[in-house]
């Protein structure tokens, strides 16, 4: 939270959109670096804590939100692209090896695991459906189907698998 608070204070003293973007980038990467290398704690959690702090405290100080959003969207796109390319390369290298240990039994286990995960998600959504139906706008059965089907897909799941 320290870097987030420091970044929020710095944001309150500037009117320059470029400098605001540099401050948020610096907070993210310095927070990660200090947490991982000096404090020996999770850099990802430190970055998330800094981002939450800036969002809660310093967001009202940001004058040029649109340009900052564009910069962070570009960084996000590049990160997703890198993760998907890295996962594809790792998967290709593993499958290309002659004795990779991936046979028909492993593919069968993978299919069974997928079915079990889908069933668990369905059970959780079904269990909480009455509560979710009463909250907010309600939960239609079509929305519940999307919740069950969607699961954890995309860059976050790939990044966790790579690590």
mmCIF file of C-alpha atoms in Angstrom:
data_model
loop_
_atom_site.group_PDB
_atom_site.id
_atom_site.type_symbol
_atom_site.label_atom_id
_atom_site.label_comp_id
_atom_site.label_asym_id
_atom_site.label_seq_id
_atom_site.Cartn_x
_atom_site.Cartn_y
_atom_site.Cartn_z
ATOM 1 C CA UNK A 1 0.000 0.000 0.000
ATOM 2 C CA UNK A 2 2.996 2.273 0.497
ATOM 3 C CA UNK A 3 3.788 2.706 -3.192
ATOM 4 C CA UNK A 4 0.100 3.181 -3.975
ATOM 5 C CA UNK A 5 -0.189 5.903 -1.353
ATOM 6 C CA UNK A 6 3.006 7.561 -2.590
ATOM 7 C CA UNK A 7 1.701 7.398 -6.164
ATOM 8 C CA UNK A 8 -1.630 8.900 -5.111
ATOM 9 C CA UNK A 9 0.143 11.803 -3.411
ATOM 10 C CA UNK A 10 2.295 12.382 -6.507
ATOM 11 C CA UNK A 11 -0.796 12.277 -8.734
ATOM 12 C CA UNK A 12 -2.417 15.023 -6.674
ATOM 13 C CA UNK A 13 0.499 17.402 -7.457
ATOM 14 C CA UNK A 14 0.571 17.040 -11.235
ATOM 15 C CA UNK A 15 -1.598 18.291 -14.089
ATOM 16 C CA UNK A 16 0.365 16.567 -16.882
ATOM 17 C CA UNK A 17 -1.292 13.459 -18.394
ATOM 18 C CA UNK A 18 2.013 11.950 -19.500
ATOM 19 C CA UNK A 19 3.471 12.365 -16.030
ATOM 20 C CA UNK A 20 0.375 10.749 -14.514
ATOM 21 C CA UNK A 21 0.898 7.717 -16.726
ATOM 22 C CA UNK A 22 4.588 7.559 -15.800
ATOM 23 C CA UNK A 23 3.680 7.732 -12.104
ATOM 24 C CA UNK A 24 1.260 4.795 -12.367
ATOM 25 C CA UNK A 25 3.779 2.745 -14.360
ATOM 26 C CA UNK A 26 6.513 3.552 -11.836
ATOM 27 C CA UNK A 27 4.305 2.615 -8.903
ATOM 28 C CA UNK A 28 3.460 -0.740 -10.514
ATOM 29 C CA UNK A 29 6.990 -1.739 -11.463
ATOM 30 C CA UNK A 30 8.836 -0.271 -8.474
ATOM 31 C CA UNK A 31 6.331 -1.875 -6.115
ATOM 32 C CA UNK A 32 6.858 -5.229 -7.808
ATOM 33 C CA UNK A 33 10.657 -4.908 -7.827
ATOM 34 C CA UNK A 34 10.955 -3.817 -4.192
ATOM 35 C CA UNK A 35 8.532 -6.499 -2.988
ATOM 36 C CA UNK A 36 10.239 -9.335 -4.859
ATOM 37 C CA UNK A 37 13.899 -8.366 -4.453
ATOM 38 C CA UNK A 38 14.130 -6.416 -1.230
ATOM 39 C CA UNK A 39 11.160 -7.389 0.952
ATOM 40 C CA UNK A 40 11.032 -10.986 -0.359
ATOM 41 C CA UNK A 41 7.228 -10.990 -0.586
ATOM 42 C CA UNK A 42 4.911 -11.444 -3.552
ATOM 43 C CA UNK A 43 5.482 -8.763 -6.166
ATOM 44 C CA UNK A 44 2.159 -9.545 -7.802
ATOM 45 C CA UNK A 45 0.264 -8.944 -4.554
ATOM 46 C CA UNK A 46 2.232 -5.750 -3.943
ATOM 47 C CA UNK A 47 1.341 -4.504 -7.421
ATOM 48 C CA UNK A 48 -2.324 -5.372 -6.905
ATOM 49 C CA UNK A 49 -2.339 -3.596 -3.524
ATOM 50 C CA UNK A 50 -0.733 -0.522 -5.092
ATOM 51 C CA UNK A 51 -3.272 -0.521 -7.911
ATOM 52 C CA UNK A 52 -6.191 -0.820 -5.500
ATOM 53 C CA UNK A 53 -4.792 2.038 -3.426
ATOM 54 C CA UNK A 54 -4.356 4.306 -6.452
ATOM 55 C CA UNK A 55 -7.837 3.394 -7.660
ATOM 56 C CA UNK A 56 -9.397 4.167 -4.283
ATOM 57 C CA UNK A 57 -7.352 7.197 -3.225
ATOM 58 C CA UNK A 58 -5.678 8.704 -6.268
ATOM 59 C CA UNK A 59 -8.236 8.164 -9.027
ATOM 60 C CA UNK A 60 -9.883 11.533 -8.422
ATOM 61 C CA UNK A 61 -6.485 13.204 -8.969
ATOM 62 C CA UNK A 62 -6.062 11.787 -12.482
ATOM 63 C CA UNK A 63 -6.777 14.487 -15.058
ATOM 64 C CA UNK A 64 -6.093 12.644 -18.327
ATOM 65 C CA UNK A 65 -7.782 9.316 -17.664
ATOM 66 C CA UNK A 66 -8.336 8.551 -21.361
ATOM 67 C CA UNK A 67 -4.669 8.564 -22.384
ATOM 68 C CA UNK A 68 -3.692 6.590 -19.282
ATOM 69 C CA UNK A 69 -6.360 4.031 -20.157
ATOM 70 C CA UNK A 70 -4.926 3.710 -23.669
ATOM 71 C CA UNK A 71 -1.392 3.131 -22.360
ATOM 72 C CA UNK A 72 -2.496 0.490 -19.846
ATOM 73 C CA UNK A 73 -4.712 -1.194 -22.469
ATOM 74 C CA UNK A 74 -1.709 -1.442 -24.785
ATOM 75 C CA UNK A 75 0.412 -2.944 -22.004
ATOM 76 C CA UNK A 76 -2.390 -5.404 -21.239
ATOM 77 C CA UNK A 77 -2.654 -6.428 -24.902
ATOM 78 C CA UNK A 78 1.106 -6.971 -25.154
ATOM 79 C CA UNK A 79 1.100 -9.013 -21.933
ATOM 80 C CA UNK A 80 -1.748 -11.236 -23.118
ATOM 81 C CA UNK A 81 -0.054 -11.723 -26.471
ATOM 82 C CA UNK A 82 3.206 -12.685 -24.772
ATOM 83 C CA UNK A 83 1.491 -15.156 -22.434
ATOM 84 C CA UNK A 84 -0.411 -16.878 -25.256
ATOM 85 C CA UNK A 85 2.719 -17.080 -27.438
ATOM 86 C CA UNK A 86 4.774 -18.472 -24.560
ATOM 87 C CA UNK A 87 2.108 -21.055 -23.684
ATOM 88 C CA UNK A 88 1.828 -22.114 -27.331
ATOM 89 C CA UNK A 89 5.586 -22.494 -27.648
ATOM 90 C CA UNK A 90 5.886 -24.517 -24.442
ATOM 91 C CA UNK A 91 2.977 -26.760 -25.457
ATOM 92 C CA UNK A 92 4.445 -27.257 -28.942
ATOM 93 C CA UNK A 93 7.895 -28.125 -27.618
ATOM 94 C CA UNK A 94 6.501 -30.631 -25.107
ATOM 95 C CA UNK A 95 4.338 -32.366 -27.712
ATOM 96 C CA UNK A 96 7.130 -32.436 -30.304
ATOM 97 C CA UNK A 97 9.454 -34.450 -28.046
ATOM 98 C CA UNK A 98 9.428 -38.171 -28.910
ATOM 99 C CA UNK A 99 9.160 -39.414 -25.320
ATOM 100 C CA UNK A 100 7.143 -36.574 -23.839
ATOM 101 C CA UNK A 101 5.099 -38.778 -21.520
ATOM 102 C CA UNK A 102 1.826 -37.580 -23.029
ATOM 103 C CA UNK A 103 -0.094 -40.619 -24.214
ATOM 104 C CA UNK A 104 -3.703 -41.582 -24.626
ATOM 105 C CA UNK A 105 -4.114 -42.153 -20.882
ATOM 106 C CA UNK A 106 -3.106 -38.553 -20.155
ATOM 107 C CA UNK A 107 -5.609 -37.239 -22.715
ATOM 108 C CA UNK A 108 -8.312 -39.382 -21.107
ATOM 109 C CA UNK A 109 -7.418 -38.000 -17.648
ATOM 110 C CA UNK A 110 -7.543 -34.496 -19.070
ATOM 111 C CA UNK A 111 -11.014 -35.068 -20.510
ATOM 112 C CA UNK A 112 -12.239 -36.525 -17.197
ATOM 113 C CA UNK A 113 -10.750 -33.584 -15.291
ATOM 114 C CA UNK A 114 -12.541 -31.159 -17.593
ATOM 115 C CA UNK A 115 -15.880 -32.923 -17.025
ATOM 116 C CA UNK A 116 -15.340 -32.945 -13.246
ATOM 117 C CA UNK A 117 -14.479 -29.223 -13.209
ATOM 118 C CA UNK A 118 -17.565 -28.462 -15.274
ATOM 119 C CA UNK A 119 -19.715 -30.504 -12.870
ATOM 120 C CA UNK A 120 -18.253 -28.716 -9.834
ATOM 121 C CA UNK A 121 -18.919 -25.302 -11.388
ATOM 122 C CA UNK A 122 -22.483 -26.394 -12.204
ATOM 123 C CA UNK A 123 -23.021 -27.568 -8.608
ATOM 124 C CA UNK A 124 -21.742 -24.274 -7.177
ATOM 125 C CA UNK A 125 -23.898 -22.159 -9.501
ATOM 126 C CA UNK A 126 -26.912 -24.373 -8.760
ATOM 127 C CA UNK A 127 -26.285 -24.130 -5.012
ATOM 128 C CA UNK A 128 -26.084 -20.308 -5.090
ATOM 129 C CA UNK A 129 -28.721 -19.784 -7.802
ATOM 130 C CA UNK A 130 -31.547 -18.877 -5.371
ATOM 131 C CA UNK A 131 -29.383 -16.239 -3.678
ATOM 132 C CA UNK A 132 -28.043 -14.869 -6.969
ATOM 133 C CA UNK A 133 -31.567 -14.732 -8.368
ATOM 134 C CA UNK A 134 -32.626 -12.407 -5.534
ATOM 135 C CA UNK A 135 -29.598 -10.066 -5.751
ATOM 136 C CA UNK A 136 -29.285 -7.107 -8.104
ATOM 137 C CA UNK A 137 -31.015 -7.708 -11.421
ATOM 138 C CA UNK A 138 -31.508 -11.372 -10.719
ATOM 139 C CA UNK A 139 -29.927 -14.340 -12.418
ATOM 140 C CA UNK A 140 -31.640 -15.831 -15.436
ATOM 141 C CA UNK A 141 -31.035 -19.509 -16.239
ATOM 142 C CA UNK A 142 -29.232 -18.441 -19.445
ATOM 143 C CA UNK A 143 -26.803 -16.352 -17.393
ATOM 144 C CA UNK A 144 -26.269 -19.296 -15.045
ATOM 145 C CA UNK A 145 -25.425 -21.463 -18.059
ATOM 146 C CA UNK A 146 -22.777 -18.945 -19.124
ATOM 147 C CA UNK A 147 -21.362 -18.936 -15.588
ATOM 148 C CA UNK A 148 -21.041 -22.719 -15.642
ATOM 149 C CA UNK A 149 -19.593 -22.862 -19.133
ATOM 150 C CA UNK A 150 -17.113 -19.985 -18.867
ATOM 151 C CA UNK A 151 -14.878 -21.165 -16.018
ATOM 152 C CA UNK A 152 -11.266 -19.980 -15.879
ATOM 153 C CA UNK A 153 -10.101 -19.344 -19.396
ATOM 154 C CA UNK A 154 -7.685 -16.940 -20.991
ATOM 155 C CA UNK A 155 -4.404 -15.431 -19.980
ATOM 156 C CA UNK A 156 -4.768 -15.824 -16.219
ATOM 157 C CA UNK A 157 -5.254 -19.595 -16.451
ATOM 158 C CA UNK A 158 -2.378 -19.904 -18.922
ATOM 159 C CA UNK A 159 -0.070 -17.820 -16.758
ATOM 160 C CA UNK A 160 -0.844 -19.993 -13.735
ATOM 161 C CA UNK A 161 -0.199 -23.131 -15.801
ATOM 162 C CA UNK A 162 3.139 -21.767 -17.080
ATOM 163 C CA UNK A 163 4.337 -20.932 -13.579
#
